Amino acid sequence: MGLFTGLVTLPLAPVRGVVWLAEVLQEQAEARLYDPGRIAAEMQDIADAVASGEMSEEEAAEREEELVERLTAHRRQAGGGG
């Protein structure tokens, strides 16, 4: 039965490979998106942009708020949603 099932589902192997690759890419993208070190570096970039006059205080506050929300959202997910 295992051999028969393997032969019948063999045409689905490329699809399973693509699904697996998509899952791996999603995990890596989320890890990078929610990386606290990366978020801290982005905060520093914002501070540098404000100091050099490339960004207004209002724009900086909005960007920083987005980063804080991203960090807290990930912590809530990692903590089980509560």
C-alpha positions as a Python dict, from the first residue, in 0.01 Angstrom:
ca = {
    (1, 'M'): (0, 0, 0),
    (2, 'G'): (286, 243, 78),
    (3, 'L'): (440, 186, -265),
    (4, 'F'): (108, 237, -440),
    (5, 'T'): (38, 559, -245),
    (6, 'G'): (388, 682, -325),
    (7, 'L'): (337, 620, -697),
    (8, 'V'): (-7, 780, -703),
    (9, 'T'): (106, 1092, -519),
    (10, 'L'): (436, 1125, -709),
    (11, 'P'): (297, 1386, -951),
    (12, 'L'): (227, 1609, -649),
    (13, 'A'): (595, 1615, -543),
    (14, 'P'): (676, 1942, -725),
    (15, 'V'): (375, 2109, -565),
    (16, 'R'): (481, 1991, -221),
    (17, 'G'): (831, 2121, -292),
    (18, 'V'): (699, 2464, -386),
    (19, 'V'): (475, 2474, -78),
    (20, 'W'): (769, 2378, 145),
    (21, 'L'): (987, 2647, -13),
    (22, 'A'): (715, 2908, 34),
    (23, 'E'): (683, 2813, 401),
    (24, 'V'): (1059, 2841, 454),
    (25, 'L'): (1071, 3179, 281),
    (26, 'Q'): (780, 3304, 490),
    (27, 'E'): (949, 3193, 812),
    (28, 'Q'): (1272, 3368, 714),
    (29, 'A'): (1093, 3686, 611),
    (30, 'E'): (902, 3697, 940),
    (31, 'A'): (1218, 3632, 1139),
    (32, 'R'): (1387, 3922, 964),
    (33, 'L'): (1084, 4150, 993),
    (34, 'Y'): (1048, 4095, 1367),
    (35, 'D'): (1420, 4078, 1456),
    (36, 'P'): (1471, 4314, 1753),
    (37, 'G'): (1824, 4398, 1636),
    (38, 'R'): (1694, 4498, 1295),
    (39, 'I'): (1418, 4706, 1450),
    (40, 'A'): (1674, 4882, 1671),
    (41, 'A'): (1888, 4954, 1364),
    (42, 'E'): (1586, 5099, 1184),
    (43, 'M'): (1516, 5318, 1489),
    (44, 'Q'): (1874, 5445, 1470),
    (45, 'D'): (1835, 5513, 1098),
    (46, 'I'): (1525, 5720, 1176),
    (47, 'A'): (1711, 5917, 1443),
    (48, 'D'): (1997, 5980, 1201),
    (49, 'A'): (1755, 6095, 931),
    (50, 'V'): (1593, 6342, 1171),
    (51, 'A'): (1933, 6470, 1286),
    (52, 'S'): (2042, 6529, 927),
    (53, 'G'): (1712, 6695, 833),
    (54, 'E'): (1609, 6422, 587),
    (55, 'M'): (1297, 6342, 789),
    (56, 'S'): (1062, 6554, 998),
    (57, 'E'): (985, 6481, 1361),
    (58, 'E'): (628, 6388, 1265),
    (59, 'E'): (742, 6137, 1002),
    (60, 'A'): (991, 5994, 1249),
    (61, 'A'): (724, 5953, 1515),
    (62, 'E'): (499, 5765, 1270),
    (63, 'R'): (780, 5533, 1159),
    (64, 'E'): (889, 5469, 1518),
    (65, 'E'): (532, 5387, 1616),
    (66, 'E'): (511, 5134, 1331),
    (67, 'L'): (834, 4973, 1448),
    (68, 'V'): (715, 4952, 1808),
    (69, 'E'): (385, 4801, 1694),
    (70, 'R'): (575, 4544, 1486),
    (71, 'L'): (790, 4451, 1783),
    (72, 'T'): (500, 4423, 2027),
    (73, 'A'): (288, 4229, 1779),
    (74, 'H'): (562, 3972, 1743),
    (75, 'R'): (607, 3946, 2119),
    (76, 'R'): (232, 3889, 2159),
    (77, 'Q'): (244, 3614, 1893),
    (78, 'A'): (547, 3451, 2054),
    (79, 'G'): (380, 3469, 2395),
    (80, 'G'): (71, 3287, 2276),
    (81, 'G'): (-145, 3583, 2183),
    (82, 'G'): (-219, 3707, 2529),
}
